GROMACS .gro file of C-alpha atoms in nm:
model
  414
    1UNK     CA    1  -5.091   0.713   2.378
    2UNK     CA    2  -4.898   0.353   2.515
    3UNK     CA    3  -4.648   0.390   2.785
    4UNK     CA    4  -4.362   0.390   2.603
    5UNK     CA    5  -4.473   0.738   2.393
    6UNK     CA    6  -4.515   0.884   2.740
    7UNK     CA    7  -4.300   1.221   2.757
    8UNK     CA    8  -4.113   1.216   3.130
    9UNK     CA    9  -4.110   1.459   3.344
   10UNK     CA   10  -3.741   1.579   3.300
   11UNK     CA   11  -3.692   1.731   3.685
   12UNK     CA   12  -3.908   1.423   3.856
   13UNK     CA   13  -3.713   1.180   3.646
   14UNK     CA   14  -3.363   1.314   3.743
   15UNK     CA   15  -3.469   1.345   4.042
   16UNK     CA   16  -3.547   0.969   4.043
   17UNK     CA   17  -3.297   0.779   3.845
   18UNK     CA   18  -3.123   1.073   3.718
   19UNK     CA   19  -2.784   1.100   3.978
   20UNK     CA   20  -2.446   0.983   3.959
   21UNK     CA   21  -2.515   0.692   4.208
   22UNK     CA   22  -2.728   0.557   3.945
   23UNK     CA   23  -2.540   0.637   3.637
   24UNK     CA   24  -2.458   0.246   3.595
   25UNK     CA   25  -2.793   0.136   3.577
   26UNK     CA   26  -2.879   0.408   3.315
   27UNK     CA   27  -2.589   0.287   3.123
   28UNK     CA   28  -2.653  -0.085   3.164
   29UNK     CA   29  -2.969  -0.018   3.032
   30UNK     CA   30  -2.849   0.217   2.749
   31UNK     CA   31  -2.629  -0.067   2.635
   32UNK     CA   32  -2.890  -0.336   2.619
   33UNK     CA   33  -3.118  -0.105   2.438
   34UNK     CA   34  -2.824  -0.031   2.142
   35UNK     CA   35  -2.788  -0.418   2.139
   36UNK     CA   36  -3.147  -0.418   2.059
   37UNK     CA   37  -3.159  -0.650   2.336
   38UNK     CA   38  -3.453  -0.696   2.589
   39UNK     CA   39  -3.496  -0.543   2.903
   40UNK     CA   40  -3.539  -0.805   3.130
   41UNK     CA   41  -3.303  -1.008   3.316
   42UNK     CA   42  -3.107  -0.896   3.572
   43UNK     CA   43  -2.783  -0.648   3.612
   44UNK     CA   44  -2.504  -0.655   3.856
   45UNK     CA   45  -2.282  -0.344   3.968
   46UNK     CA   46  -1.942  -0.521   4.187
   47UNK     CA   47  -1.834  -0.344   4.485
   48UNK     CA   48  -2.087  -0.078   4.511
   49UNK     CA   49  -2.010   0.282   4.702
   50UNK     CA   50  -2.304   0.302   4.999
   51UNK     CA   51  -2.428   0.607   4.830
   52UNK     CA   52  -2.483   0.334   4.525
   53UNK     CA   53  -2.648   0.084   4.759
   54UNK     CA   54  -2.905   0.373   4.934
   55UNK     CA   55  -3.007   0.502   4.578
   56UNK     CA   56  -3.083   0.167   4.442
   57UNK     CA   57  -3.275   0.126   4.768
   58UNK     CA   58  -3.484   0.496   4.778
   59UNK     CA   59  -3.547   0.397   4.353
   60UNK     CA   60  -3.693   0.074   4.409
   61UNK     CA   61  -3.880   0.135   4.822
   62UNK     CA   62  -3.636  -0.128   4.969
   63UNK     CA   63  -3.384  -0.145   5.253
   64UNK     CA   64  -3.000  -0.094   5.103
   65UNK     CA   65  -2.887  -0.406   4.985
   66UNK     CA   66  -2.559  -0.551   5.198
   67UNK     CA   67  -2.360  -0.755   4.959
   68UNK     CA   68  -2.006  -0.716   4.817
   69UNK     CA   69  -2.242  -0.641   4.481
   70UNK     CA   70  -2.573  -0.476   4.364
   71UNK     CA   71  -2.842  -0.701   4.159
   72UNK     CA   72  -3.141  -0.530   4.017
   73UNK     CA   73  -3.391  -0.693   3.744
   74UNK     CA   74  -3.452  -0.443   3.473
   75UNK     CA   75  -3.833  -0.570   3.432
   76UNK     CA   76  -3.878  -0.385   3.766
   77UNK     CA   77  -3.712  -0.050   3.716
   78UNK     CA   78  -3.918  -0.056   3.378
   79UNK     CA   79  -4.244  -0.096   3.577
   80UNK     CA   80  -4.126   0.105   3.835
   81UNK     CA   81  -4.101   0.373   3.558
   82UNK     CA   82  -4.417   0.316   3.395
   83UNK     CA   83  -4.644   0.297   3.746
   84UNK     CA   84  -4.464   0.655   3.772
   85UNK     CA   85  -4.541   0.830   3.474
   86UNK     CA   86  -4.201   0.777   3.277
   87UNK     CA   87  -4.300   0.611   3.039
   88UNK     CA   88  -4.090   0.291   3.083
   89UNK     CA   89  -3.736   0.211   3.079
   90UNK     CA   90  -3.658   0.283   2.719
   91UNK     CA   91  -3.853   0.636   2.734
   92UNK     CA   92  -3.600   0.752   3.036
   93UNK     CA   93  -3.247   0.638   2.906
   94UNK     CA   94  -3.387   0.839   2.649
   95UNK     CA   95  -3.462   1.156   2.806
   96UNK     CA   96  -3.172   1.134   3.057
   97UNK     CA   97  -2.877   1.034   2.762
   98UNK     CA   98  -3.006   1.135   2.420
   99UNK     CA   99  -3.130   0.868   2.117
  100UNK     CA  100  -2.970   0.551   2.152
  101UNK     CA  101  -2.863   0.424   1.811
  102UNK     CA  102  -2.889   0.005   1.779
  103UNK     CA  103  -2.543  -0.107   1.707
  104UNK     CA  104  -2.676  -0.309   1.403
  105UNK     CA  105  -2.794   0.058   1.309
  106UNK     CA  106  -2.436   0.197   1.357
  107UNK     CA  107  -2.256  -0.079   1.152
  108UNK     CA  108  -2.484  -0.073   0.877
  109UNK     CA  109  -2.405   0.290   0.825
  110UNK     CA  110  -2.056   0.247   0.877
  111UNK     CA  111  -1.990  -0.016   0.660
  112UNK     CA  112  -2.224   0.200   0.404
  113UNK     CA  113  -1.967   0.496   0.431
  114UNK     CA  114  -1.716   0.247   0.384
  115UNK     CA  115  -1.839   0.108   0.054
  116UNK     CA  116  -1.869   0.468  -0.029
  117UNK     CA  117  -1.514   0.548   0.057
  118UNK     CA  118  -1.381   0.319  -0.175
  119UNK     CA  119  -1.525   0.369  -0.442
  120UNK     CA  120  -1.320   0.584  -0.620
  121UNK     CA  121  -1.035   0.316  -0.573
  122UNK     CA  122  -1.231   0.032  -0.718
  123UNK     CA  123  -1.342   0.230  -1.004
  124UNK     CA  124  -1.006   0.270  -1.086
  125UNK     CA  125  -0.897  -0.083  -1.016
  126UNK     CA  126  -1.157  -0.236  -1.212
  127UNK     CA  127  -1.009  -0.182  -1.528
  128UNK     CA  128  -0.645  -0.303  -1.456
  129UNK     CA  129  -0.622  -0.679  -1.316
  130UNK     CA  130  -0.316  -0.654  -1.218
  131UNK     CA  131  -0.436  -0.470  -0.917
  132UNK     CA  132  -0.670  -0.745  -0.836
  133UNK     CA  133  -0.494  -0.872  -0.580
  134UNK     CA  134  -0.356  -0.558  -0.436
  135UNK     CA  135  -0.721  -0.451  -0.409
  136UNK     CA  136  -0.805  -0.746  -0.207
  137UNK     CA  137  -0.433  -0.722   0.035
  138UNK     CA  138  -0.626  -0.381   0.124
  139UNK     CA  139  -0.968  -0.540   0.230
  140UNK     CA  140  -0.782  -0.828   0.419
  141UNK     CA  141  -0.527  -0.633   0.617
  142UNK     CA  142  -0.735  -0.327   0.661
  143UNK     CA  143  -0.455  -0.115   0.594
  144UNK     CA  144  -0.660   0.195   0.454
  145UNK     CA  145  -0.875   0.202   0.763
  146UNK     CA  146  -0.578   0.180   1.010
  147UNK     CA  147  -0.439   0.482   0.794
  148UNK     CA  148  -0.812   0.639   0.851
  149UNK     CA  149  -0.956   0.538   1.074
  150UNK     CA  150  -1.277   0.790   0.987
  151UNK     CA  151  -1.469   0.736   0.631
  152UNK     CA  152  -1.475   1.065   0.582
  153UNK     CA  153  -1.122   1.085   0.594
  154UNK     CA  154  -1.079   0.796   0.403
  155UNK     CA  155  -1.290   0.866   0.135
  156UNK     CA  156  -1.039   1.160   0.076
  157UNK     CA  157  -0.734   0.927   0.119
  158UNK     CA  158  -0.899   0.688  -0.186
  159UNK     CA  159  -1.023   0.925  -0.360
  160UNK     CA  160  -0.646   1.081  -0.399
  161UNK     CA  161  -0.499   0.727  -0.421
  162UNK     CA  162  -0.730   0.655  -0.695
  163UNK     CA  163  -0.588   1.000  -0.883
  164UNK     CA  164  -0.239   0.874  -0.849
  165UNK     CA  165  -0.288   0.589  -0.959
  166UNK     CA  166  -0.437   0.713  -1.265
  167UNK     CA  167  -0.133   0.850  -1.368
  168UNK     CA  168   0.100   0.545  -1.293
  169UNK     CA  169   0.353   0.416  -1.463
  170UNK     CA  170   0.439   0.764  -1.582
  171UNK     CA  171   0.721   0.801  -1.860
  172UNK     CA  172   0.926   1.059  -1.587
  173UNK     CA  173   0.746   1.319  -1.350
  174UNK     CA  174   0.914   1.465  -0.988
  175UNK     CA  175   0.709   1.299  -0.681
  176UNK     CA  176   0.631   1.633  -0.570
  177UNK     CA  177   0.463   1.740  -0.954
  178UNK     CA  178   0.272   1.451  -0.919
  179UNK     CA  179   0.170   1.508  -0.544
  180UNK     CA  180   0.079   1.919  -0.667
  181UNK     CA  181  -0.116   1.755  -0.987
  182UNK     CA  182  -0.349   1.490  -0.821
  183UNK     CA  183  -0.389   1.644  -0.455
  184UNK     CA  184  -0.282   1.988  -0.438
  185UNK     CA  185  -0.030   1.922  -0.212
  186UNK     CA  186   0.292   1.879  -0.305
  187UNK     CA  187   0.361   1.681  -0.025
  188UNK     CA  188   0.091   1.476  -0.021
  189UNK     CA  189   0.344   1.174  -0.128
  190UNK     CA  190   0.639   1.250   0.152
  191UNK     CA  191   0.759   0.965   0.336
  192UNK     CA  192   0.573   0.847   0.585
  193UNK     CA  193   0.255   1.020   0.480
  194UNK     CA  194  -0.049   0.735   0.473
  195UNK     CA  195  -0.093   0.837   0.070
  196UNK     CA  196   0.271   0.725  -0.012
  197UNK     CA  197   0.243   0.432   0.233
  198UNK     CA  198  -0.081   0.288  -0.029
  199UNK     CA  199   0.102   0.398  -0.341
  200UNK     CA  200   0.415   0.251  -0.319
  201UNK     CA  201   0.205  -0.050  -0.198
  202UNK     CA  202   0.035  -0.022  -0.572
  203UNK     CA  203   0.340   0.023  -0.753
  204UNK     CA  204   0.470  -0.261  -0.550
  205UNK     CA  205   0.232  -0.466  -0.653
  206UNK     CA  206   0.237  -0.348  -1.062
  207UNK     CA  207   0.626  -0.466  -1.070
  208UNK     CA  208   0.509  -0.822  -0.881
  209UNK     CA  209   0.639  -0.798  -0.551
  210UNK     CA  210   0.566  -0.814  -0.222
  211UNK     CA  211   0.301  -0.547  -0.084
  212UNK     CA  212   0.458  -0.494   0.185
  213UNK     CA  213   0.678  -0.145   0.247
  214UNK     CA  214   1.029  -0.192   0.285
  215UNK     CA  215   1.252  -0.074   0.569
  216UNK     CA  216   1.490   0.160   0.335
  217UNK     CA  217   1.474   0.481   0.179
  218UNK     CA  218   1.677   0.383  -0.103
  219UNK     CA  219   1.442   0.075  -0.124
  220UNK     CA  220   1.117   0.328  -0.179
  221UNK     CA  221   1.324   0.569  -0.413
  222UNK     CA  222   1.342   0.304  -0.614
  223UNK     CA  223   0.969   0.205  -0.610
  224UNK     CA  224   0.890   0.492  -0.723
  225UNK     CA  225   1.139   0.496  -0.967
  226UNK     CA  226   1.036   0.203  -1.149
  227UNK     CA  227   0.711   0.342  -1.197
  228UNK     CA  228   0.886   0.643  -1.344
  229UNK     CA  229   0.830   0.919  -1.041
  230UNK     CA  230   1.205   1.016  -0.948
  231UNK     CA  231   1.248   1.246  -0.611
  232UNK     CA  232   1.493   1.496  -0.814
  233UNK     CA  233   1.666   1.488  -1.049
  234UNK     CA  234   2.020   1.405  -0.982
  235UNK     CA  235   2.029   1.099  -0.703
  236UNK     CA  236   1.865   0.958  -1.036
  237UNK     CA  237   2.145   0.758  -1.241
  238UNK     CA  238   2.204   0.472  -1.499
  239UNK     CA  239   2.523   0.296  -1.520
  240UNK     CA  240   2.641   0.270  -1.867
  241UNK     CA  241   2.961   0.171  -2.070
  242UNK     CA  242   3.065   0.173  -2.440
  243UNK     CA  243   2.775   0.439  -2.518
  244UNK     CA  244   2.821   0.710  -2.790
  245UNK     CA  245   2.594   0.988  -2.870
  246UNK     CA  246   2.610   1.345  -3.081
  247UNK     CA  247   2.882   1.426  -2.964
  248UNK     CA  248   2.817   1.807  -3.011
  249UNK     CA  249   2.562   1.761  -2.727
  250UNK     CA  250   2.667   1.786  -2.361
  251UNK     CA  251   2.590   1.408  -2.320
  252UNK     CA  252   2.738   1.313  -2.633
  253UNK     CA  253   3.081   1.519  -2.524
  254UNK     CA  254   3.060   1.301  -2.200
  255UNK     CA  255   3.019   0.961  -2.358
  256UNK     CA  256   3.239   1.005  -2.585
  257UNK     CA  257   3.490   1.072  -2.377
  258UNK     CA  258   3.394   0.802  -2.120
  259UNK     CA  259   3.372   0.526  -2.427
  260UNK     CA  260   3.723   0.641  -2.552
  261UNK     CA  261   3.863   0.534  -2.254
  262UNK     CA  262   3.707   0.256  -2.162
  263UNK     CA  263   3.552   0.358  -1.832
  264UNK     CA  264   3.212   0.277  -1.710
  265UNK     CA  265   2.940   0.619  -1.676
  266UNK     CA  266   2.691   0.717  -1.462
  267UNK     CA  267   2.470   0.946  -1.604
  268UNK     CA  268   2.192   1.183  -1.422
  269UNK     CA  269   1.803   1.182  -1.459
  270UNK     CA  270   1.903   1.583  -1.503
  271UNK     CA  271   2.178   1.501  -1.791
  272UNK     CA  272   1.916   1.279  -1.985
  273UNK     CA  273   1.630   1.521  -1.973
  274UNK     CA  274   1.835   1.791  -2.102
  275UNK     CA  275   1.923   1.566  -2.398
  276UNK     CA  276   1.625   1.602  -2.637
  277UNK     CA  277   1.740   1.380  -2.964
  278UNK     CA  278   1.721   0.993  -2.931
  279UNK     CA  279   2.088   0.817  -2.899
  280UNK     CA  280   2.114   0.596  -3.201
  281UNK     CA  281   2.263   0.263  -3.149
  282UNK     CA  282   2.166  -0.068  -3.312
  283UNK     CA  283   2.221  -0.361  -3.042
  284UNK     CA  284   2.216  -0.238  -2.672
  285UNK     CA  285   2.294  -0.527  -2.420
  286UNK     CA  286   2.082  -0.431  -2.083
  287UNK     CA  287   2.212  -0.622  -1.750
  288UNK     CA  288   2.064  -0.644  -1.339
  289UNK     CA  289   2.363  -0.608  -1.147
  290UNK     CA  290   2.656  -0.339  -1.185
  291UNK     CA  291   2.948  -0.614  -1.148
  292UNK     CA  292   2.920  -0.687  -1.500
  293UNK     CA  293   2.987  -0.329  -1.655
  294UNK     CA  294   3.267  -0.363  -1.395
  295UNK     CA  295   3.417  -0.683  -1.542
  296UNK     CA  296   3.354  -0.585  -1.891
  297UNK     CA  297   3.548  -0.257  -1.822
  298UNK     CA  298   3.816  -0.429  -1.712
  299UNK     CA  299   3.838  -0.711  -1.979
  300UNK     CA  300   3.680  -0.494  -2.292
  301UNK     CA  301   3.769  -0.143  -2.244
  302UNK     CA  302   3.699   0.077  -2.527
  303UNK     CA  303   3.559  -0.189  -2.721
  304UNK     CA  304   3.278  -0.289  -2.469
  305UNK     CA  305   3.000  -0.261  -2.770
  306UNK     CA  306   2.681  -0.032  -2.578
  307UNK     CA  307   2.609  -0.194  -2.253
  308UNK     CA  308   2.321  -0.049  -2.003
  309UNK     CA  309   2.269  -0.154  -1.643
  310UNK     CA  310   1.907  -0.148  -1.470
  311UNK     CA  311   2.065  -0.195  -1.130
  312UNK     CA  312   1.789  -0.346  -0.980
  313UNK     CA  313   1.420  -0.186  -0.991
  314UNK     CA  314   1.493   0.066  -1.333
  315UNK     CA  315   1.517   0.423  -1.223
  316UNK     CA  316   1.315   0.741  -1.375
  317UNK     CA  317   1.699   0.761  -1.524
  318UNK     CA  318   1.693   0.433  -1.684
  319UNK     CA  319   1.359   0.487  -1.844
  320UNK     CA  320   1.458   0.766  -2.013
  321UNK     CA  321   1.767   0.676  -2.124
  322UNK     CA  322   1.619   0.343  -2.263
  323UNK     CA  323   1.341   0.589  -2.394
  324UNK     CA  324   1.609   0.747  -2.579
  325UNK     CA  325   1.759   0.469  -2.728
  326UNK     CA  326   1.405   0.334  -2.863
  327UNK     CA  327   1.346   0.633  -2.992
  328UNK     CA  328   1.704   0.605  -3.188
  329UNK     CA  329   1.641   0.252  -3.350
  330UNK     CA  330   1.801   0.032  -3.076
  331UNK     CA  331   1.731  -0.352  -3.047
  332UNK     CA  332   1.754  -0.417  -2.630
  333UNK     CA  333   1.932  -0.800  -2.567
  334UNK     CA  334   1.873  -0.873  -2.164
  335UNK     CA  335   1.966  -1.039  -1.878
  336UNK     CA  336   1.884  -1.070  -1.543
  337UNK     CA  337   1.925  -1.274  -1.225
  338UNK     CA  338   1.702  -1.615  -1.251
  339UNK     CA  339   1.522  -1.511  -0.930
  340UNK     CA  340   1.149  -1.373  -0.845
  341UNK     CA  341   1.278  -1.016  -0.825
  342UNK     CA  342   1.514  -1.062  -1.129
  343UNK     CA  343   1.197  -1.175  -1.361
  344UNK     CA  344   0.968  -0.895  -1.198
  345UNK     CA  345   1.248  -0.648  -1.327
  346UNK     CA  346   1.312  -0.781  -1.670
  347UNK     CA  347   0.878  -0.790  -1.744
  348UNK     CA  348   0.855  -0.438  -1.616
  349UNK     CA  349   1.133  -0.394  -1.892
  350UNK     CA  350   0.991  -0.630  -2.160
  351UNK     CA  351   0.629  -0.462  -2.094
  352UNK     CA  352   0.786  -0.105  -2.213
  353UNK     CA  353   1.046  -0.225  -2.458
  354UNK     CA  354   1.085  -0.535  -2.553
  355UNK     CA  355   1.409  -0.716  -2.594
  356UNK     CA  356   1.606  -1.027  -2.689
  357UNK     CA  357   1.688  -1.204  -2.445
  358UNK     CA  358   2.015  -1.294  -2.360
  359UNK     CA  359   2.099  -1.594  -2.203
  360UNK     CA  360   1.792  -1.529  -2.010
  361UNK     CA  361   1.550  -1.822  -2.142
  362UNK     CA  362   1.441  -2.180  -1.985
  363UNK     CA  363   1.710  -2.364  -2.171
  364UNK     CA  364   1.970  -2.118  -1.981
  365UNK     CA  365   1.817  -2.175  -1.667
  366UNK     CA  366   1.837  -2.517  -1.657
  367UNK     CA  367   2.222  -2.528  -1.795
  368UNK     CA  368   2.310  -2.247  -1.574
  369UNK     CA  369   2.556  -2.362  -1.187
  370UNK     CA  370   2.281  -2.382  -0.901
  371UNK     CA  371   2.273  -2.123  -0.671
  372UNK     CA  372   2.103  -2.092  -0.360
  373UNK     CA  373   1.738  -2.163  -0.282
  374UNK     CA  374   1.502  -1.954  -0.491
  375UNK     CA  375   1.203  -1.746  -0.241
  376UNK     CA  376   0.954  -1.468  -0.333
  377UNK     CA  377   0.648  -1.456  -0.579
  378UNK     CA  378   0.659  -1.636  -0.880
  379UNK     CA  379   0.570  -1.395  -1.150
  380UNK     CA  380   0.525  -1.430  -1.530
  381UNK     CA  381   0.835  -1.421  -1.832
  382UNK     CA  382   0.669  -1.353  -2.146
  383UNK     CA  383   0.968  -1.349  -2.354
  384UNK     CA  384   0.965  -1.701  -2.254
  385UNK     CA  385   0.667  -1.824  -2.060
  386UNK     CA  386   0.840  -2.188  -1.981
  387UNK     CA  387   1.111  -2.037  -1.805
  388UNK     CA  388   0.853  -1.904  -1.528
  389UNK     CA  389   0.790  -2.288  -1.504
  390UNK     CA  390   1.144  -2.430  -1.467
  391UNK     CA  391   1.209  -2.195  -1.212
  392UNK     CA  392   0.916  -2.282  -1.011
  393UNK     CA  393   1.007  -2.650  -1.089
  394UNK     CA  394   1.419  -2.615  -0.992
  395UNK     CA  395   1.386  -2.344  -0.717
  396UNK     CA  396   1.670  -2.240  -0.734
  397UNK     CA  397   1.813  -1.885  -0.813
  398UNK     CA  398   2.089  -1.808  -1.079
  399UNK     CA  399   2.266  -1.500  -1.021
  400UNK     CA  400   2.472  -1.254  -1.266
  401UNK     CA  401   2.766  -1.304  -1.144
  402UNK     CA  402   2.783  -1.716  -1.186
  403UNK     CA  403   2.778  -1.678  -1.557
  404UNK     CA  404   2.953  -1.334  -1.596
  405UNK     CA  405   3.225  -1.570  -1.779
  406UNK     CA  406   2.940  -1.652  -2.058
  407UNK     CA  407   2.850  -1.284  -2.044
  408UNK     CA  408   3.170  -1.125  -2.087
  409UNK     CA  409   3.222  -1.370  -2.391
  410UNK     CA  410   2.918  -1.271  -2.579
  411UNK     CA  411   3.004  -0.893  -2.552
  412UNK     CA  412   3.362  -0.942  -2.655
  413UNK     CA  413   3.175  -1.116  -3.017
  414UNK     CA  414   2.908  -0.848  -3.009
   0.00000   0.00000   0.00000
């Protein structure tokens, strides 16, 4: 048997290296030994207590050492050890604190639960590309490992992400049905909770924005919205004017009504579920920004032909009511604002739809006033992929409102 298989004498070794005076050199040594580093060299404990400076003394035969620090060399405690029966340095730290584990050791199987952890996620991810880069904003900002810190915990975090996910963009489902369905938790998606903070991340990045999470409530309702998860099911709504439907239905009663006389309405996620049969209508014109059904009430009235308003990232509202007029025949003509977020809106439109667009190509870009300087993500327009390009090239952003002239003309021909 060498040395270092030597089993100490637990009571003599205490007794020997095993108090609270010495507790630094055990741990000095317990560190080198996880770094797999050697135990030679020397050590130095800074301003040592006396009853510090008489154990290192009594351990190693010596008078107490009188400087404002102790110095020992490790290659004589370990022979000190061994002459004694210990078994060595290594054998002791052992028997006094428990197995070391080598830090390599400890990262290896960290970073092995890791890969584990994620697994889930990047079986999921694999299969749509436009979570490529999403997937890799995760690695570089380590944002599922400051949620969880743990694996273990993580690996339950992904592994529920990875569920949700799965089930995104939805037609129209309550956040809490979705939370129940994938988790068993209703409110495994609240605010605030770290699973909401990595979806809306996700559905972030489907619609081409920024990853990041945004300050507002209203800004995350409508996140989730535009992936089809409303919160209920009456903060829900889609602006509309000019809209007709049966009119022995509910809804139908209310448009009617509404298109009689001109006025602009805003109908409820609840109102359009209830509403079973599609809404015929053969041209629909879809706008961004609620100032035009404004100004077309006020210049067309009743005779505003069907005119729908996203208002910014589409609601669970507006995807059912433009799920409604699909289903009835309708033809969708769009616009937008010529900006990042504008063209992110329009393709998550275009990708479920279709449409026409209107006034919403490169040519209109480049004849529309300048407005201010364009920022954000450039992102794809495949009802017209060179407009993606003369944006990039003009930067510059065209809002609504600087050709609701234009606009306003083409409805009152429509």
């Amino acid at each position: 048997m060498t040395d270092e298989m030597v089993a100490p004498d637990a009571d003599r070794l205490r007794r020997l290296i095993g108090g609270e005076a010495l507790a630094w050199l055990v741990e000095r040594a317990r560190q080198r030994i996880a770094r797999d580093a050697s135990l030679t060299g020397t050590v130095t404990l800074p301003a040592p207590t006396q009853e510090q400076r008489r154990a290192l003394a009594a351990l190693l035969g010596r008078r107490p050492a009188t400087g404002s620090s102790l110095t020992v060399n490790l290659r004589d405690v370990d022979e000190l050890l061994r002459n004694t029966g210990h078994g060595g340095l290594v054998a002791a730290v052992t028997a006094l604190s428990g197995p070391v584990d080598s830090v390599p050791d400890v990262r290896r199987r960290a970073e092995t639960a890791w890969r584990k952890a994620f697994r889930p996620l990047d079986e999921a991810v694999a299969g749509r590309p436009e979570l490529g880069s999403w997937r890799a904003w995760l690695d570089a900002t380590g944002l599922p490992r400051r949620l969880a810190p743990d694996p273990a915990d993580a690996a339950v975090l992904l592994g529920r992400l990875a569920l949700v996910l799965g089930r995104l963009p939805s037609p129209s489902i309550p956040l809490g049905r979705l939370a129940a369905e994938t988790c068993g938790d209703a409110h495994a998606l609240d605010d605030e909770r770290p699973l909401a903070t990595l979806v809306l991340s996700a559905i972030r990045a489907l619609a081409g924005r920024s990853f990041t999470a945004e300050s507002s409530a209203e800004a995350r309702r409508a996140t989730w919205a535009s992936a089809g998860v409303h919160l209920d099911e009456l903060s829900s709504t889609v602006l509309t004017l000019g809209l007709a439907a049966d009119p022995a239905t509910p809804l139908g009663s209310v448009l009617g009504a509404q298109t009689a006389a001109g006025e602009p309405t805003r109908l409820t996620l609840r109102q359009l579920r209830r509403h079973s049969t599609p809404i015929k209508a053969a041209r629909v014109h879809l706008c961004e920004n609620p100032v035009v059904v404004a100004a077309a009430a006020d210049d067309l009235g009743p005779e505003c032909p069907p005119l729908v308003c996203v208002s910014g990232r589409p609601t669970a509202a507006v995807w059912r009511l433009l799920t409604l007029l699909s289903d009835g025949g309708a033809t969708f003509l769009y616009h937008g604002d010529f900006d990042w977020g504008g063209v992110g809106i329009a393709a998550s439109v275009h990708a479920r739809f279709g449409f026409i667009p209107w006034r919403y190509t490169a040519a209109d870009y480049l004849a529309a006033p300048s407005g201010r300087r364009l920022r954000g993500r450039p992102g794809p327009t495949p009802w017209d992929p060179s407009l993606s390009a003369a944006m990039i090239s003009r930067t510059l952003c065209v809002e609504e409102e600087l050709l609701l002239a234009v606009l306003l003309a083409d409805l009152s021909k429509s």
